[in-house]
mmCIF file of N, CA and C in Angstrom:
data_model
loop_
_atom_site.group_PDB
_atom_site.id
_atom_site.type_symbol
_atom_site.label_atom_id
_atom_site.label_comp_id
_atom_site.label_asym_id
_atom_site.label_seq_id
_atom_site.Cartn_x
_atom_site.Cartn_y
_atom_site.Cartn_z
ATOM 1 N N MET A 125 -29.776 12.151 -36.299
ATOM 2 C CA MET A 125 -29.576 12.522 -34.913
ATOM 3 C C MET A 125 -28.072 12.563 -34.630
ATOM 4 N N LYS A 126 -27.630 13.622 -34.019
ATOM 5 C CA LYS A 126 -26.214 13.810 -33.712
ATOM 6 C C LYS A 126 -25.884 13.156 -32.361
ATOM 7 N N VAL A 127 -24.837 12.336 -32.369
ATOM 8 C CA VAL A 127 -24.377 11.695 -31.135
ATOM 9 C C VAL A 127 -23.280 12.573 -30.547
ATOM 10 N N LEU A 128 -23.509 13.004 -29.319
ATOM 11 C CA LEU A 128 -22.514 13.826 -28.633
ATOM 12 C C LEU A 128 -21.446 12.931 -28.015
ATOM 13 N N ARG A 129 -20.249 13.359 -28.139
ATOM 14 C CA ARG A 129 -19.144 12.616 -27.538
ATOM 15 C C ARG A 129 -18.620 13.428 -26.365
ATOM 16 N N GLY A 130 -18.833 12.928 -25.170
ATOM 17 C CA GLY A 130 -18.452 13.642 -23.966
ATOM 18 C C GLY A 130 -17.011 13.421 -23.576
ATOM 19 N N LEU A 131 -16.679 13.901 -22.412
ATOM 20 C CA LEU A 131 -15.319 13.803 -21.896
ATOM 21 C C LEU A 131 -14.911 12.363 -21.603
ATOM 22 N N VAL A 132 -15.846 11.554 -21.130
ATOM 23 C CA VAL A 132 -15.528 10.171 -20.772
ATOM 24 C C VAL A 132 -15.051 9.383 -21.983
ATOM 25 N N ALA A 133 -15.712 9.552 -23.101
ATOM 26 C CA ALA A 133 -15.391 8.763 -24.291
ATOM 27 C C ALA A 133 -14.474 9.484 -25.274
ATOM 28 N N ARG A 134 -14.000 10.668 -24.883
ATOM 29 C CA ARG A 134 -13.116 11.416 -25.783
ATOM 30 C C ARG A 134 -11.926 10.567 -26.224
ATOM 31 N N VAL A 135 -11.352 9.861 -25.278
ATOM 32 C CA VAL A 135 -10.276 8.911 -25.584
ATOM 33 C C VAL A 135 -10.908 7.532 -25.512
ATOM 34 N N PRO A 136 -10.870 6.768 -26.593
ATOM 35 C CA PRO A 136 -11.516 5.450 -26.601
ATOM 36 C C PRO A 136 -10.904 4.514 -25.559
ATOM 37 N N ALA A 137 -11.734 3.635 -25.033
ATOM 38 C CA ALA A 137 -11.269 2.639 -24.069
ATOM 39 C C ALA A 137 -10.282 1.686 -24.747
ATOM 40 N N ALA A 138 -9.405 1.134 -23.942
ATOM 41 C CA ALA A 138 -8.417 0.181 -24.456
ATOM 42 C C ALA A 138 -9.098 -1.115 -24.871
ATOM 43 N N ASP A 139 -8.418 -1.856 -25.701
ATOM 44 C CA ASP A 139 -8.838 -3.186 -26.083
ATOM 45 C C ASP A 139 -8.947 -4.036 -24.804
ATOM 46 N N PRO A 140 -9.939 -4.917 -24.693
ATOM 47 C CA PRO A 140 -10.085 -5.720 -23.472
ATOM 48 C C PRO A 140 -8.814 -6.471 -23.065
ATOM 49 N N ALA A 141 -8.069 -6.992 -24.010
ATOM 50 C CA ALA A 141 -6.830 -7.711 -23.654
ATOM 51 C C ALA A 141 -5.815 -6.765 -23.028
ATOM 52 N N GLU A 142 -5.722 -5.547 -23.529
ATOM 53 C CA GLU A 142 -4.822 -4.554 -22.931
ATOM 54 C C GLU A 142 -5.284 -4.179 -21.529
ATOM 55 N N THR A 143 -6.596 -4.072 -21.357
ATOM 56 C CA THR A 143 -7.146 -3.740 -20.042
ATOM 57 C C THR A 143 -6.835 -4.840 -19.038
ATOM 58 N N VAL A 144 -7.016 -6.084 -19.438
ATOM 59 C CA VAL A 144 -6.694 -7.210 -18.557
ATOM 60 C C VAL A 144 -5.222 -7.164 -18.155
ATOM 61 N N ALA A 145 -4.347 -6.936 -19.112
ATOM 62 C CA ALA A 145 -2.910 -6.889 -18.820
ATOM 63 C C ALA A 145 -2.579 -5.764 -17.853
ATOM 64 N N ARG A 146 -3.109 -4.587 -18.111
ATOM 65 C CA ARG A 146 -2.801 -3.419 -17.277
ATOM 66 C C ARG A 146 -3.356 -3.574 -15.869
ATOM 67 N N LEU A 147 -4.615 -3.959 -15.751
ATOM 68 C CA LEU A 147 -5.221 -4.057 -14.421
ATOM 69 C C LEU A 147 -4.646 -5.225 -13.623
ATOM 70 N N SER A 148 -4.337 -6.328 -14.295
ATOM 71 C CA SER A 148 -3.713 -7.454 -13.598
ATOM 72 C C SER A 148 -2.353 -7.067 -13.038
ATOM 73 N N GLU A 149 -1.635 -6.273 -13.758
ATOM 74 C CA GLU A 149 -0.302 -5.832 -13.327
ATOM 75 C C GLU A 149 -0.361 -5.043 -12.017
ATOM 76 N N ARG A 150 -1.432 -4.255 -11.842
ATOM 77 C CA ARG A 150 -1.551 -3.450 -10.622
ATOM 78 C C ARG A 150 -1.503 -4.302 -9.360
ATOM 79 N N PHE A 151 -2.071 -5.517 -9.434
ATOM 80 C CA PHE A 151 -2.102 -6.371 -8.250
ATOM 81 C C PHE A 151 -0.729 -6.851 -7.823
ATOM 82 N N ARG A 152 0.255 -6.732 -8.671
ATOM 83 C CA ARG A 152 1.630 -7.073 -8.287
ATOM 84 C C ARG A 152 2.230 -5.997 -7.393
ATOM 85 N N PHE A 153 1.654 -4.792 -7.419
ATOM 86 C CA PHE A 153 2.213 -3.648 -6.701
ATOM 87 C C PHE A 153 1.322 -3.133 -5.571
ATOM 88 N N GLU A 154 0.064 -3.519 -5.566
ATOM 89 C CA GLU A 154 -0.902 -2.975 -4.598
ATOM 90 C C GLU A 154 -1.734 -4.083 -3.971
ATOM 91 N N THR A 155 -2.189 -3.782 -2.764
ATOM 92 C CA THR A 155 -3.221 -4.571 -2.106
ATOM 93 C C THR A 155 -4.143 -3.560 -1.445
ATOM 94 N N ASP A 156 -5.200 -4.007 -0.826
ATOM 95 C CA ASP A 156 -6.083 -3.039 -0.179
ATOM 96 C C ASP A 156 -6.341 -3.419 1.274
ATOM 97 N N CYS A 157 -7.005 -2.518 1.978
ATOM 98 C CA CYS A 157 -7.249 -2.706 3.409
ATOM 99 C C CYS A 157 -8.036 -3.985 3.677
ATOM 100 N N ALA A 158 -9.045 -4.261 2.867
ATOM 101 C CA ALA A 158 -9.883 -5.445 3.092
ATOM 102 C C ALA A 158 -9.071 -6.728 2.974
ATOM 103 N N ASP A 159 -8.203 -6.809 1.995
ATOM 104 C CA ASP A 159 -7.396 -8.023 1.822
ATOM 105 C C ASP A 159 -6.390 -8.191 2.961
ATOM 106 N N VAL A 160 -5.763 -7.093 3.374
ATOM 107 C CA VAL A 160 -4.813 -7.160 4.494
ATOM 108 C C VAL A 160 -5.549 -7.560 5.769
ATOM 109 N N ALA A 161 -6.692 -6.926 6.036
ATOM 110 C CA ALA A 161 -7.471 -7.240 7.241
ATOM 111 C C ALA A 161 -7.927 -8.695 7.238
ATOM 112 N N SER A 162 -8.359 -9.184 6.096
ATOM 113 C CA SER A 162 -8.806 -10.573 5.998
ATOM 114 C C SER A 162 -7.657 -11.534 6.304
ATOM 115 N N ASP A 163 -6.516 -11.304 5.691
ATOM 116 C CA ASP A 163 -5.374 -12.187 5.944
ATOM 117 C C ASP A 163 -4.943 -12.127 7.405
ATOM 118 N N LEU A 164 -4.904 -10.938 7.989
ATOM 119 C CA LEU A 164 -4.516 -10.818 9.396
ATOM 120 C C LEU A 164 -5.510 -11.538 10.301
ATOM 121 N N SER A 165 -6.805 -11.364 10.039
ATOM 122 C CA SER A 165 -7.812 -11.979 10.909
ATOM 123 C C SER A 165 -7.863 -13.500 10.765
ATOM 124 N N HIS A 166 -7.405 -14.018 9.625
ATOM 125 C CA HIS A 166 -7.387 -15.461 9.416
ATOM 126 C C HIS A 166 -6.016 -16.086 9.689
ATOM 127 N N GLY A 167 -5.092 -15.291 10.211
ATOM 128 C CA GLY A 167 -3.774 -15.810 10.571
ATOM 129 C C GLY A 167 -2.891 -16.164 9.389
ATOM 130 N N VAL A 168 -3.198 -15.570 8.237
ATOM 131 C CA VAL A 168 -2.371 -15.819 7.056
ATOM 132 C C VAL A 168 -1.052 -15.072 7.239
ATOM 133 N N GLY A 169 0.043 -15.765 7.103
ATOM 134 C CA GLY A 169 1.354 -15.153 7.275
ATOM 135 C C GLY A 169 2.012 -14.859 5.949
ATOM 136 N N GLY A 170 3.317 -14.641 6.012
ATOM 137 C CA GLY A 170 4.085 -14.429 4.800
ATOM 138 C C GLY A 170 4.254 -12.983 4.414
ATOM 139 N N PHE A 171 3.814 -12.069 5.272
ATOM 140 C CA PHE A 171 4.010 -10.655 4.984
ATOM 141 C C PHE A 171 4.146 -9.870 6.280
ATOM 142 N N VAL A 172 4.785 -8.719 6.158
ATOM 143 C CA VAL A 172 4.955 -7.787 7.275
ATOM 144 C C VAL A 172 4.309 -6.474 6.865
ATOM 145 N N VAL A 173 3.486 -5.920 7.745
ATOM 146 C CA VAL A 173 2.862 -4.630 7.481
ATOM 147 C C VAL A 173 3.780 -3.546 8.035
ATOM 148 N N VAL A 174 4.111 -2.577 7.185
ATOM 149 C CA VAL A 174 5.035 -1.494 7.544
ATOM 150 C C VAL A 174 4.277 -0.176 7.565
ATOM 151 N N ASP A 175 4.211 0.428 8.734
ATOM 152 C CA ASP A 175 3.607 1.752 8.905
ATOM 153 C C ASP A 175 4.700 2.781 8.661
ATOM 154 N N ALA A 176 4.557 3.550 7.586
ATOM 155 C CA ALA A 176 5.592 4.508 7.195
ATOM 156 C C ALA A 176 5.386 5.886 7.808
ATOM 157 N N ARG A 177 4.431 6.008 8.726
ATOM 158 C CA ARG A 177 4.145 7.298 9.361
ATOM 159 C C ARG A 177 5.100 7.573 10.523
ATOM 160 N N SER A 178 4.950 8.736 11.107
ATOM 161 C CA SER A 178 5.804 9.133 12.228
ATOM 162 C C SER A 178 5.521 8.261 13.450
ATOM 163 N N PRO A 179 6.487 8.181 14.368
ATOM 164 C CA PRO A 179 6.257 7.424 15.604
ATOM 165 C C PRO A 179 5.048 7.943 16.397
ATOM 166 N N GLU A 180 4.806 9.239 16.335
ATOM 167 C CA GLU A 180 3.665 9.819 17.059
ATOM 168 C C GLU A 180 2.338 9.322 16.471
ATOM 169 N N LYS A 181 2.240 9.322 15.164
ATOM 170 C CA LYS A 181 1.012 8.837 14.522
ATOM 171 C C LYS A 181 0.857 7.334 14.743
ATOM 172 N N PHE A 182 1.951 6.603 14.675
ATOM 173 C CA PHE A 182 1.924 5.166 14.932
ATOM 174 C C PHE A 182 1.410 4.892 16.345
ATOM 175 N N ALA A 183 1.917 5.632 17.333
ATOM 176 C CA ALA A 183 1.515 5.432 18.728
ATOM 177 C C ALA A 183 0.036 5.748 18.940
ATOM 178 N N ALA A 184 -0.519 6.648 18.139
ATOM 179 C CA ALA A 184 -1.930 7.026 18.271
ATOM 180 C C ALA A 184 -2.862 5.958 17.699
ATOM 181 N N GLY A 185 -2.334 5.038 16.917
ATOM 182 C CA GLY A 185 -3.134 3.964 16.343
ATOM 183 C C GLY A 185 -2.501 3.453 15.064
ATOM 184 N N HIS A 186 -2.534 2.135 14.889
ATOM 185 C CA HIS A 186 -1.921 1.526 13.705
ATOM 186 C C HIS A 186 -2.557 0.173 13.411
ATOM 187 N N VAL A 187 -2.271 -0.351 12.242
ATOM 188 C CA VAL A 187 -2.730 -1.682 11.850
ATOM 189 C C VAL A 187 -2.129 -2.688 12.828
ATOM 190 N N PRO A 188 -2.941 -3.613 13.354
ATOM 191 C CA PRO A 188 -2.406 -4.596 14.304
ATOM 192 C C PRO A 188 -1.206 -5.353 13.735
ATOM 193 N N GLY A 189 -0.156 -5.417 14.551
ATOM 194 C CA GLY A 189 1.049 -6.142 14.171
ATOM 195 C C GLY A 189 2.004 -5.372 13.279
ATOM 196 N N ALA A 190 1.621 -4.159 12.873
ATOM 197 C CA ALA A 190 2.496 -3.370 11.995
ATOM 198 C C ALA A 190 3.772 -2.974 12.718
ATOM 199 N N VAL A 191 4.844 -2.839 11.934
ATOM 200 C CA VAL A 191 6.084 -2.290 12.452
ATOM 201 C C VAL A 191 6.183 -0.850 11.974
ATOM 202 N N ASN A 192 6.674 0.004 12.835
ATOM 203 C CA ASN A 192 6.814 1.417 12.468
ATOM 204 C C ASN A 192 8.193 1.649 11.873
ATOM 205 N N LEU A 193 8.192 2.047 10.615
ATOM 206 C CA LEU A 193 9.425 2.342 9.896
ATOM 207 C C LEU A 193 9.178 3.603 9.080
ATOM 208 N N PRO A 194 9.280 4.766 9.741
ATOM 209 C CA PRO A 194 9.015 6.014 9.031
ATOM 210 C C PRO A 194 9.854 6.121 7.764
ATOM 211 N N THR A 195 9.226 6.601 6.728
ATOM 212 C CA THR A 195 9.854 6.668 5.413
ATOM 213 C C THR A 195 11.261 7.242 5.447
ATOM 214 N N ARG A 196 11.424 8.338 6.139
ATOM 215 C CA ARG A 196 12.735 9.027 6.148
ATOM 216 C C ARG A 196 13.820 8.247 6.885
ATOM 217 N N THR A 197 13.413 7.205 7.609
ATOM 218 C CA THR A 197 14.405 6.442 8.385
ATOM 219 C C THR A 197 14.815 5.140 7.703
ATOM 220 N N ILE A 198 14.253 4.861 6.529
ATOM 221 C CA ILE A 198 14.527 3.583 5.872
ATOM 222 C C ILE A 198 15.918 3.595 5.240
ATOM 223 N N THR A 199 16.788 2.784 5.815
ATOM 224 C CA THR A 199 18.166 2.640 5.341
ATOM 225 C C THR A 199 18.533 1.165 5.421
ATOM 226 N N ALA A 200 19.676 0.829 4.883
ATOM 227 C CA ALA A 200 20.170 -0.542 5.011
ATOM 228 C C ALA A 200 20.319 -0.904 6.488
ATOM 229 N N GLU A 201 20.766 0.044 7.279
ATOM 230 C CA GLU A 201 20.959 -0.204 8.711
ATOM 231 C C GLU A 201 19.620 -0.415 9.426
ATOM 232 N N SER A 202 18.623 0.439 9.159
ATOM 233 C CA SER A 202 17.340 0.332 9.871
ATOM 234 C C SER A 202 16.523 -0.887 9.444
ATOM 235 N N THR A 203 16.881 -1.505 8.321
ATOM 236 C CA THR A 203 16.143 -2.668 7.834
ATOM 237 C C THR A 203 16.934 -3.965 7.952
ATOM 238 N N LYS A 204 18.056 -3.928 8.642
ATOM 239 C CA LYS A 204 18.946 -5.094 8.692
ATOM 240 C C LYS A 204 18.287 -6.320 9.326
ATOM 241 N N ASP A 205 17.272 -6.124 10.175
ATOM 242 C CA ASP A 205 16.611 -7.253 10.823
ATOM 243 C C ASP A 205 15.384 -7.742 10.047
ATOM 244 N N LEU A 206 15.083 -7.127 8.915
ATOM 245 C CA LEU A 206 13.948 -7.542 8.087
ATOM 246 C C LEU A 206 14.424 -8.513 7.014
ATOM 247 N N ASP A 207 13.563 -9.457 6.680
ATOM 248 C CA ASP A 207 13.886 -10.459 5.661
ATOM 249 C C ASP A 207 13.481 -9.940 4.284
ATOM 250 N N PRO A 208 14.428 -9.738 3.377
ATOM 251 C CA PRO A 208 14.097 -9.214 2.054
ATOM 252 C C PRO A 208 13.227 -10.161 1.228
ATOM 253 N N GLN A 209 13.172 -11.439 1.592
ATOM 254 C CA GLN A 209 12.336 -12.396 0.856
ATOM 255 C C GLN A 209 10.874 -12.365 1.303
ATOM 256 N N THR A 210 10.623 -11.765 2.459
ATOM 257 C CA THR A 210 9.256 -11.627 2.959
ATOM 258 C C THR A 210 8.603 -10.425 2.294
ATOM 259 N N LEU A 211 7.347 -10.553 1.956
ATOM 260 C CA LEU A 211 6.600 -9.450 1.375
ATOM 261 C C LEU A 211 6.335 -8.395 2.443
ATOM 262 N N HIS A 212 6.602 -7.137 2.113
ATOM 263 C CA HIS A 212 6.357 -6.012 3.021
ATOM 264 C C HIS A 212 5.261 -5.143 2.437
ATOM 265 N N ILE A 213 4.223 -4.899 3.239
ATOM 266 C CA ILE A 213 3.074 -4.102 2.826
ATOM 267 C C ILE A 213 3.197 -2.738 3.490
ATOM 268 N N THR A 214 3.382 -1.688 2.688
ATOM 269 C CA THR A 214 3.553 -0.352 3.252
ATOM 270 C C THR A 214 2.237 0.413 3.245
ATOM 271 N N TYR A 215 2.085 1.252 4.261
ATOM 272 C CA TYR A 215 0.953 2.187 4.272
ATOM 273 C C TYR A 215 1.371 3.465 4.970
ATOM 274 N N CYS A 216 0.626 4.526 4.677
ATOM 275 C CA CYS A 216 0.835 5.812 5.349
ATOM 276 C C CYS A 216 -0.534 6.318 5.801
ATOM 277 N N SER A 217 -0.689 7.616 5.902
ATOM 278 C CA SER A 217 -1.930 8.174 6.436
ATOM 279 C C SER A 217 -3.141 7.910 5.549
ATOM 280 N N GLY A 218 -2.980 8.040 4.250
ATOM 281 C CA GLY A 218 -4.123 7.818 3.360
ATOM 282 C C GLY A 218 -3.812 8.235 1.948
ATOM 283 N N PRO A 219 -4.854 8.349 1.127
ATOM 284 C CA PRO A 219 -4.646 8.661 -0.288
ATOM 285 C C PRO A 219 -4.013 10.032 -0.540
ATOM 286 N N HIS A 220 -4.083 10.886 0.454
ATOM 287 C CA HIS A 220 -3.505 12.229 0.317
ATOM 288 C C HIS A 220 -2.007 12.240 0.649
ATOM 289 N N CYS A 221 -1.468 11.073 0.986
ATOM 290 C CA CYS A 221 -0.084 10.963 1.445
ATOM 291 C C CYS A 221 0.690 10.028 0.524
ATOM 292 N N ASN A 222 1.927 10.383 0.205
ATOM 293 C CA ASN A 222 2.738 9.497 -0.641
ATOM 294 C C ASN A 222 3.834 8.780 0.161
ATOM 295 N N GLY A 223 3.710 8.795 1.472
ATOM 296 C CA GLY A 223 4.713 8.142 2.318
ATOM 297 C C GLY A 223 4.836 6.651 2.062
ATOM 298 N N SER A 224 3.704 5.988 1.785
ATOM 299 C CA SER A 224 3.786 4.547 1.528
ATOM 300 C C SER A 224 4.479 4.269 0.202
ATOM 301 N N THR A 225 4.270 5.148 -0.782
ATOM 302 C CA THR A 225 4.955 4.990 -2.068
ATOM 303 C C THR A 225 6.444 5.192 -1.893
ATOM 304 N N ARG A 226 6.812 6.226 -1.163
ATOM 305 C CA ARG A 226 8.237 6.480 -0.904
ATOM 306 C C ARG A 226 8.868 5.330 -0.119
ATOM 307 N N ALA A 227 8.132 4.821 0.877
ATOM 308 C CA ALA A 227 8.653 3.706 1.675
ATOM 309 C C ALA A 227 8.804 2.454 0.815
ATOM 310 N N ALA A 228 7.805 2.166 -0.013
ATOM 311 C CA ALA A 228 7.882 0.990 -0.885
ATOM 312 C C ALA A 228 9.050 1.115 -1.860
ATOM 313 N N LEU A 229 9.213 2.298 -2.421
ATOM 314 C CA LEU A 229 10.324 2.525 -3.346
ATOM 315 C C LEU A 229 11.652 2.319 -2.638
ATOM 316 N N ARG A 230 11.809 2.897 -1.472
ATOM 317 C CA ARG A 230 13.073 2.781 -0.742
ATOM 318 C C ARG A 230 13.360 1.324 -0.375
ATOM 319 N N LEU A 231 12.328 0.624 0.094
ATOM 320 C CA LEU A 231 12.517 -0.788 0.435
ATOM 321 C C LEU A 231 12.885 -1.602 -0.803
ATOM 322 N N ALA A 232 12.227 -1.337 -1.910
ATOM 323 C CA ALA A 232 12.548 -2.053 -3.157
ATOM 324 C C ALA A 232 13.979 -1.756 -3.590
ATOM 325 N N GLU A 233 14.414 -0.504 -3.431
ATOM 326 C CA GLU A 233 15.801 -0.152 -3.769
ATOM 327 C C GLU A 233 16.790 -0.931 -2.915
ATOM 328 N N LEU A 234 16.363 -1.293 -1.713
ATOM 329 C CA LEU A 234 17.216 -2.067 -0.806
ATOM 330 C C LEU A 234 17.062 -3.576 -1.014
ATOM 331 N N GLY A 235 16.244 -3.969 -1.988
ATOM 332 C CA GLY A 235 16.116 -5.380 -2.322
ATOM 333 C C GLY A 235 14.931 -6.104 -1.711
ATOM 334 N N PHE A 236 13.988 -5.371 -1.142
ATOM 335 C CA PHE A 236 12.828 -5.984 -0.504
ATOM 336 C C PHE A 236 11.674 -6.140 -1.488
ATOM 337 N N ARG A 237 10.878 -7.181 -1.273
ATOM 338 C CA ARG A 237 9.629 -7.370 -2.009
ATOM 339 C C ARG A 237 8.564 -6.522 -1.318
ATOM 340 N N VAL A 238 7.849 -5.693 -2.081
ATOM 341 C CA VAL A 238 6.895 -4.769 -1.479
ATOM 342 C C VAL A 238 5.602 -4.641 -2.280
ATOM 343 N N LYS A 239 4.558 -4.257 -1.560
ATOM 344 C CA LYS A 239 3.296 -3.808 -2.138
ATOM 345 C C LYS A 239 2.816 -2.654 -1.264
ATOM 346 N N GLU A 240 2.041 -1.777 -1.863
ATOM 347 C CA GLU A 240 1.411 -0.698 -1.104
ATOM 348 C C GLU A 240 -0.011 -1.093 -0.734
ATOM 349 N N MET A 241 -0.441 -0.686 0.458
ATOM 350 C CA MET A 241 -1.834 -0.854 0.857
ATOM 351 C C MET A 241 -2.568 0.432 0.483
ATOM 352 N N ILE A 242 -3.331 0.358 -0.598
ATOM 353 C CA ILE A 242 -4.022 1.553 -1.068
ATOM 354 C C ILE A 242 -5.074 1.989 -0.043
ATOM 355 N N GLY A 243 -5.231 3.295 0.082
ATOM 356 C CA GLY A 243 -6.166 3.853 1.050
ATOM 357 C C GLY A 243 -5.515 4.214 2.369
ATOM 358 N N GLY A 244 -4.428 3.521 2.692
ATOM 359 C CA GLY A 244 -3.693 3.827 3.915
ATOM 360 C C GLY A 244 -4.515 3.672 5.180
ATOM 361 N N PHE A 245 -3.996 4.257 6.257
ATOM 362 C CA PHE A 245 -4.638 4.132 7.564
ATOM 363 C C PHE A 245 -6.001 4.805 7.588
ATOM 364 N N HIS A 246 -6.173 5.851 6.821
ATOM 365 C CA HIS A 246 -7.471 6.541 6.761
ATOM 366 C C HIS A 246 -8.569 5.566 6.336
ATOM 367 N N HIS A 247 -8.342 4.849 5.250
ATOM 368 C CA HIS A 247 -9.353 3.898 4.790
ATOM 369 C C HIS A 247 -9.430 2.665 5.680
ATOM 370 N N TRP A 248 -8.328 2.295 6.310
ATOM 371 C CA TRP A 248 -8.350 1.190 7.270
ATOM 372 C C TRP A 248 -9.383 1.493 8.349
ATOM 373 N N ARG A 249 -9.314 2.701 8.886
ATOM 374 C CA ARG A 249 -10.254 3.089 9.944
ATOM 375 C C ARG A 249 -11.667 3.259 9.399
ATOM 376 N N LEU A 250 -11.797 3.891 8.222
ATOM 377 C CA LEU A 250 -13.127 4.066 7.616
ATOM 378 C C LEU A 250 -13.834 2.731 7.412
ATOM 379 N N ASP A 251 -13.054 1.714 7.053
ATOM 380 C CA ASP A 251 -13.628 0.387 6.821
ATOM 381 C C ASP A 251 -13.943 -0.347 8.121
ATOM 382 N N GLY A 252 -13.543 0.219 9.253
ATOM 383 C CA GLY A 252 -13.864 -0.371 10.566
ATOM 384 C C GLY A 252 -12.979 -1.520 10.985
ATOM 385 N N HIS A 253 -11.783 -1.594 10.426
ATOM 386 C CA HIS A 253 -10.861 -2.661 10.809
ATOM 387 C C HIS A 253 -10.259 -2.366 12.183
ATOM 388 N N PRO A 254 -9.806 -3.383 12.900
ATOM 389 C CA PRO A 254 -9.252 -3.160 14.240
ATOM 390 C C PRO A 254 -7.980 -2.320 14.205
ATOM 391 N N VAL A 255 -7.764 -1.602 15.285
ATOM 392 C CA VAL A 255 -6.616 -0.704 15.426
ATOM 393 C C VAL A 255 -5.908 -1.023 16.736
ATOM 394 N N ASP A 256 -4.575 -1.123 16.685
ATOM 395 C CA ASP A 256 -3.763 -1.272 17.883
ATOM 396 C C ASP A 256 -3.210 0.083 18.283
ATOM 397 N N GLN A 257 -2.951 0.226 19.583
ATOM 398 C CA GLN A 257 -2.321 1.472 20.081
ATOM 399 C C GLN A 257 -1.200 1.140 21.001
#
């Protein structure tokens, strides 16, 4: 009997130890809406949520307590009141947008500790988390 090898298995899976290393590393750079919402609802501090969208989109709705810092405005001057030792969680509109990646990169270039909130505001709303306006 001939075993067909499809597209999924065309490239063999990594060794489990390599998989653990790679996937564990992602958590150093990313968080998700559920974890951010849980920490916010339980009063867990130690991080600032940064909305990298435009002021208009921010005004229409945003993660509670988020600060609006549009990606294109991130400079040493615009971040002078932020603590580089505090973790900053960036988000943008959603998976179709790279604004949170650009914001995280820019903040990291300025010396800030950052993670991206995967899914962005789109998934925040889809998951039914509270929204401030």
